XYZ file of C-alpha atoms in Angstrom:
366
model
C 121.522 110.618 7.383
C 122.849 111.072 10.986
C 126.321 110.228 12.334
C 125.310 106.824 13.554
C 124.187 105.719 10.102
C 127.216 107.058 8.434
C 129.440 105.186 10.858
C 127.357 102.026 10.525
C 127.417 102.049 6.721
C 131.124 102.815 6.615
C 131.859 99.950 8.982
C 129.584 97.386 7.297
C 130.659 98.305 3.692
C 134.270 99.181 4.258
C 135.828 97.590 7.198
C 134.742 96.733 10.703
C 137.439 94.425 11.973
C 135.399 91.243 11.822
C 134.819 91.451 8.097
C 138.553 90.991 7.412
C 138.398 87.233 7.366
C 136.826 87.291 3.861
C 133.761 85.470 5.152
C 131.529 88.525 4.575
C 132.380 89.326 1.057
C 128.950 88.698 -0.274
C 127.054 90.552 2.475
C 129.290 93.597 2.036
C 128.675 93.685 -1.658
C 124.919 93.553 -0.947
C 125.146 96.294 1.668
C 127.005 98.570 -0.788
C 124.451 97.999 -3.447
C 121.516 98.616 -1.110
C 122.700 101.745 0.613
C 123.654 103.399 -2.672
C 120.081 104.331 -3.357
C 118.195 107.718 -3.508
C 117.550 109.344 -0.174
C 113.891 108.536 -0.373
C 114.687 104.795 -0.214
C 115.782 105.125 3.466
C 113.853 107.831 5.329
C 115.161 106.861 8.759
C 117.788 105.049 10.674
C 115.451 102.075 11.102
C 114.920 101.835 7.337
C 118.674 101.589 6.595
C 119.306 98.899 9.345
C 116.215 96.982 8.390
C 117.231 96.516 4.700
C 120.678 95.206 5.414
C 120.857 91.427 4.669
C 123.185 90.766 7.670
C 121.660 89.963 11.071
C 122.298 93.205 12.848
C 121.361 95.090 16.040
C 122.416 98.590 17.140
C 121.901 100.328 20.434
C 122.245 103.985 21.553
C 124.736 105.077 24.285
C 122.152 104.882 27.071
C 120.957 101.375 26.109
C 117.455 102.887 25.820
C 116.836 102.190 22.103
C 117.782 98.855 20.506
C 117.056 98.327 16.856
C 117.240 94.763 15.413
C 116.689 94.255 11.655
C 114.501 91.732 9.900
C 117.454 89.512 9.116
C 118.189 89.104 12.885
C 114.536 88.654 13.887
C 114.040 86.009 11.226
C 117.149 84.074 12.134
C 115.536 81.928 14.830
C 112.144 81.302 16.460
C 110.728 80.004 19.643
C 113.038 79.407 22.662
C 116.074 79.638 20.380
C 115.069 83.319 19.430
C 114.843 84.140 23.159
C 118.276 82.837 23.793
C 119.593 84.672 20.786
C 118.027 87.908 21.977
C 119.735 87.482 25.386
C 123.202 86.827 23.758
C 122.846 89.895 21.461
C 121.757 92.116 24.365
C 124.615 90.868 26.511
C 127.106 91.527 23.685
C 125.780 95.074 23.051
C 126.167 95.782 26.805
C 129.681 94.623 26.721
C 130.428 96.687 23.641
C 129.139 99.840 25.295
C 131.560 99.195 28.027
C 134.448 99.136 25.625
C 134.696 95.301 25.271
C 134.829 93.900 21.712
C 132.896 90.635 21.447
C 133.766 87.817 19.036
C 132.400 84.420 19.845
C 130.674 81.395 18.511
C 127.174 80.480 19.788
C 125.485 77.129 19.536
C 121.734 76.712 20.126
C 120.188 73.262 20.524
C 117.992 71.909 17.782
C 117.003 69.969 16.032
C 118.350 71.311 13.866
C 121.063 73.170 15.896
C 121.824 76.792 15.044
C 125.516 77.899 15.096
C 126.290 81.543 14.801
C 129.353 83.869 15.061
C 128.512 86.991 17.154
C 130.609 90.019 16.821
C 129.987 93.356 18.603
C 131.796 96.582 19.102
C 131.389 100.263 20.006
C 130.390 102.894 17.525
C 132.387 106.123 18.299
C 130.096 108.411 20.111
C 126.929 106.725 18.723
C 126.333 103.476 20.631
C 127.248 99.929 19.786
C 126.502 97.299 17.202
C 126.155 93.516 17.111
C 126.327 91.237 13.969
C 125.456 87.577 13.677
C 126.640 85.259 10.863
C 124.813 81.941 10.586
C 127.638 79.338 10.126
C 125.427 76.256 10.679
C 126.057 74.849 7.281
C 129.725 75.707 7.250
C 130.192 74.004 10.597
C 128.201 70.970 9.372
C 130.428 70.879 6.160
C 133.635 71.090 8.202
C 132.504 68.309 10.532
C 131.606 66.117 7.587
C 134.989 66.844 5.930
C 136.792 66.011 9.167
C 134.818 62.794 9.528
C 135.517 61.845 5.841
C 139.237 62.241 6.217
C 139.325 60.165 9.386
C 137.101 57.506 7.854
C 138.949 57.184 4.601
C 142.233 57.123 6.392
C 141.049 54.259 8.624
C 139.415 52.327 5.640
C 142.583 52.388 3.643
C 145.065 52.044 6.409
C 143.414 48.835 7.799
C 143.810 46.634 4.705
C 147.212 48.149 3.648
C 148.550 47.546 7.188
C 147.132 44.001 7.060
C 148.881 43.314 3.739
C 152.136 44.508 5.158
C 151.889 42.206 8.178
C 150.914 39.267 6.025
C 153.759 39.963 3.575
C 156.230 40.082 6.561
C 154.814 36.673 7.813
C 155.229 35.301 4.301
C 158.950 36.096 4.067
C 160.915 32.937 4.467
C 157.944 30.719 4.751
C 158.224 27.288 3.059
C 155.108 25.460 4.092
C 152.800 25.265 1.088
C 149.530 25.298 3.208
C 150.708 28.411 5.144
C 151.764 30.216 2.050
C 148.348 29.617 0.487
C 146.562 30.747 3.501
C 148.590 33.931 3.902
C 148.444 34.815 0.188
C 144.696 34.247 0.265
C 144.335 36.773 3.006
C 146.565 39.225 1.310
C 144.343 38.998 -1.733
C 141.222 39.599 0.395
C 142.734 42.710 2.048
C 143.941 44.084 -1.301
C 140.445 43.613 -2.776
C 138.917 45.409 0.167
C 141.248 48.449 -0.413
C 140.493 48.349 -4.094
C 136.755 48.187 -3.422
C 136.931 51.292 -1.247
C 138.862 53.214 -3.808
C 136.440 52.155 -6.575
C 133.427 53.225 -4.451
C 135.117 56.537 -3.681
C 135.721 57.219 -7.360
C 132.151 56.254 -8.164
C 130.680 58.497 -5.409
C 132.900 61.430 -6.530
C 131.681 61.132 -10.077
C 128.057 61.104 -9.083
C 128.474 63.985 -6.666
C 130.328 66.254 -9.064
C 128.412 65.864 -12.349
C 125.168 64.871 -13.872
C 125.531 62.135 -16.570
C 124.713 63.014 -20.153
C 124.402 59.295 -21.045
C 120.629 59.197 -20.907
C 118.379 56.562 -22.480
C 114.969 55.008 -22.050
C 115.410 51.962 -19.764
C 113.157 49.070 -19.404
C 113.051 48.596 -15.630
C 112.123 44.808 -15.777
C 115.100 44.083 -18.017
C 117.412 46.190 -15.701
C 116.149 44.353 -12.570
C 116.600 40.967 -14.219
C 120.230 41.950 -15.143
C 120.927 43.113 -11.646
C 119.410 39.866 -10.181
C 121.754 37.802 -12.334
C 124.893 39.539 -10.884
C 123.878 38.397 -7.408
C 122.372 34.987 -8.128
C 125.519 33.062 -7.019
C 125.892 35.006 -3.805
C 122.275 34.384 -2.944
C 122.339 30.695 -3.741
C 125.270 30.289 -1.342
C 123.091 31.749 1.415
C 119.927 29.943 0.080
C 118.373 33.411 -0.384
C 115.806 33.785 -3.067
C 115.782 36.869 -5.238
C 112.402 37.502 -6.713
C 111.590 40.020 -9.521
C 108.107 41.533 -9.553
C 108.341 44.070 -12.328
C 105.623 45.953 -14.221
C 106.348 45.467 -18.001
C 105.315 49.094 -18.532
C 107.802 50.441 -16.029
C 110.477 52.696 -17.706
C 112.873 55.393 -16.575
C 115.035 57.859 -18.426
C 118.467 58.119 -17.200
C 122.012 56.719 -17.141
C 121.745 52.893 -17.290
C 125.111 52.363 -15.575
C 124.365 54.635 -12.734
C 120.946 53.305 -11.952
C 122.226 49.754 -12.217
C 125.009 50.664 -9.772
C 122.465 52.008 -7.346
C 120.286 49.026 -7.540
C 123.292 46.695 -7.287
C 124.287 48.379 -4.061
C 120.855 47.899 -2.637
C 120.674 44.207 -3.689
C 124.273 43.543 -2.375
C 123.193 44.968 1.058
C 119.881 43.008 0.971
C 121.696 39.715 0.230
C 124.525 40.424 2.821
C 122.091 41.445 5.653
C 119.313 38.891 5.059
C 119.058 35.750 7.058
C 119.776 32.437 5.394
C 116.860 31.124 3.314
C 115.485 34.697 3.250
C 113.810 36.443 0.379
C 114.899 39.591 -1.539
C 112.166 41.232 -3.715
C 112.908 43.491 -6.596
C 109.759 45.292 -7.583
C 108.785 48.031 -9.998
C 105.537 49.938 -10.436
C 104.679 52.425 -13.236
C 102.750 55.439 -11.904
C 101.071 58.408 -13.469
C 103.878 60.730 -12.485
C 106.739 58.508 -11.548
C 108.223 55.072 -11.621
C 108.856 53.261 -8.356
C 111.565 50.715 -7.802
C 111.669 48.831 -4.596
C 114.394 46.484 -3.070
C 112.970 44.759 -0.021
C 114.637 42.120 2.151
C 113.770 39.895 5.144
C 116.967 40.759 7.028
C 118.075 42.182 10.280
C 116.442 45.572 9.710
C 117.700 49.029 10.660
C 117.143 50.649 13.979
C 114.882 53.748 13.610
C 117.614 55.818 15.350
C 119.875 55.181 12.390
C 117.531 55.800 9.539
C 118.317 59.496 9.203
C 122.115 58.729 8.838
C 122.350 55.616 6.654
C 122.879 57.689 3.531
C 125.993 59.503 4.952
C 129.377 58.462 3.590
C 131.043 55.673 5.661
C 128.138 55.474 8.052
C 127.489 51.889 9.185
C 124.648 50.686 11.418
C 126.635 47.663 12.621
C 130.400 48.379 12.043
C 131.511 44.852 12.965
C 129.041 43.101 10.778
C 129.752 45.579 7.826
C 133.447 44.970 8.106
C 132.894 41.140 8.136
C 130.745 41.356 4.932
C 133.258 43.646 3.144
C 131.060 46.767 3.156
C 132.803 50.094 2.686
C 129.952 52.327 4.004
C 129.651 54.238 0.699
C 126.900 52.224 -1.100
C 123.969 54.042 0.226
C 125.622 57.336 -0.397
C 125.982 56.317 -3.987
C 122.369 55.343 -4.178
C 121.200 58.695 -2.839
C 123.264 60.696 -5.245
C 122.336 58.598 -8.271
C 118.659 59.049 -7.618
C 118.955 62.799 -6.836
C 120.939 63.297 -10.095
C 117.888 61.764 -11.851
C 115.546 64.158 -10.167
C 114.128 61.359 -7.939
C 113.799 60.593 -4.168
C 114.800 57.713 -1.871
C 112.494 56.492 0.835
C 113.256 53.625 3.414
C 111.136 51.726 5.825
C 112.602 49.254 8.191
C 111.709 47.092 11.255
C 114.424 45.460 13.352
C 114.389 41.769 12.999
C 111.944 41.808 10.040
C 113.786 43.595 7.170
C 114.047 46.759 5.226
C 112.540 48.183 2.039
C 114.190 50.892 0.002
C 111.971 52.668 -2.440
C 113.476 54.748 -5.418
C 110.993 57.166 -7.109
C 112.046 58.338 -10.604
C 109.948 61.079 -12.368
C 108.556 60.061 -15.728
C 110.896 62.510 -17.499
C 113.982 62.400 -15.152
C 116.863 64.579 -15.949
C 120.005 62.594 -15.717
């Protein structure tokens, strides 16, 4: 093994500066395990570079020979791969000139590719460039930031309103005014409580899979869910219709599935036009049981369909706030169905309505 490989392995396994952040603990362990093999396992410089799990490129001092391993070549395709190659070549050239490179690159999607590029000079042997795919990490960081901002807003708004109403109530003697202000205080406190309840429920479904499984008659479950929303639907002259197959059954957590269906029916009633129809339907198939909640409401724009299951995402923020929605209901639905080994599908047409379809495998694991 020549000097270049010795330097390369020492750097990757033991301490090139950009590994110090702790982000590369797993790749280093893999590198150490893979290079500690019999000599016949790596007959050339290219063999050693190619087996490394980290996207890596090395170049000689004259920039005549550039080696890029499989991990780097497989990181992107099409036009993104061309842009990535240009970025790597540019970083290698800078490194040969004694300039250390450490930057974040973003390539358009969909889906976008976000990488950290690090390059440096190998003493007397050339230069190296390493890429770390941080797309998922960046996405998670963005979701975490959005979540904190959203939850802060969702709780601050009703709490702030209660404080203002309480201040207005102080010293008030008119019975009608007192009744009006206390009624609004109750509404705002219920809104905050609903947000907290939904957060707790979402957290529970995200973190664990329920062990409270049982055989559930879907028709009975749909009728029970319908009963919970009969009064709200009557006030809007909305008809809830149950079209259930008597043979439709699912295996799972009754409370979780009822909660998921309740969120769908709640949305269907809230966003349906007066005198509309909400249909709860179940079909027993050979491999799965399908449960549908369809409405004749305002519908969902096609541009929003990919995001409606995100926490706190609202298609119409003003309307959602007016109906008391927290923006967590569909996130709960998705996690409940996923926990049961199922999938969620949605079709919608603006001005005509939406249909949510839950598919549960015949032997769902809840």
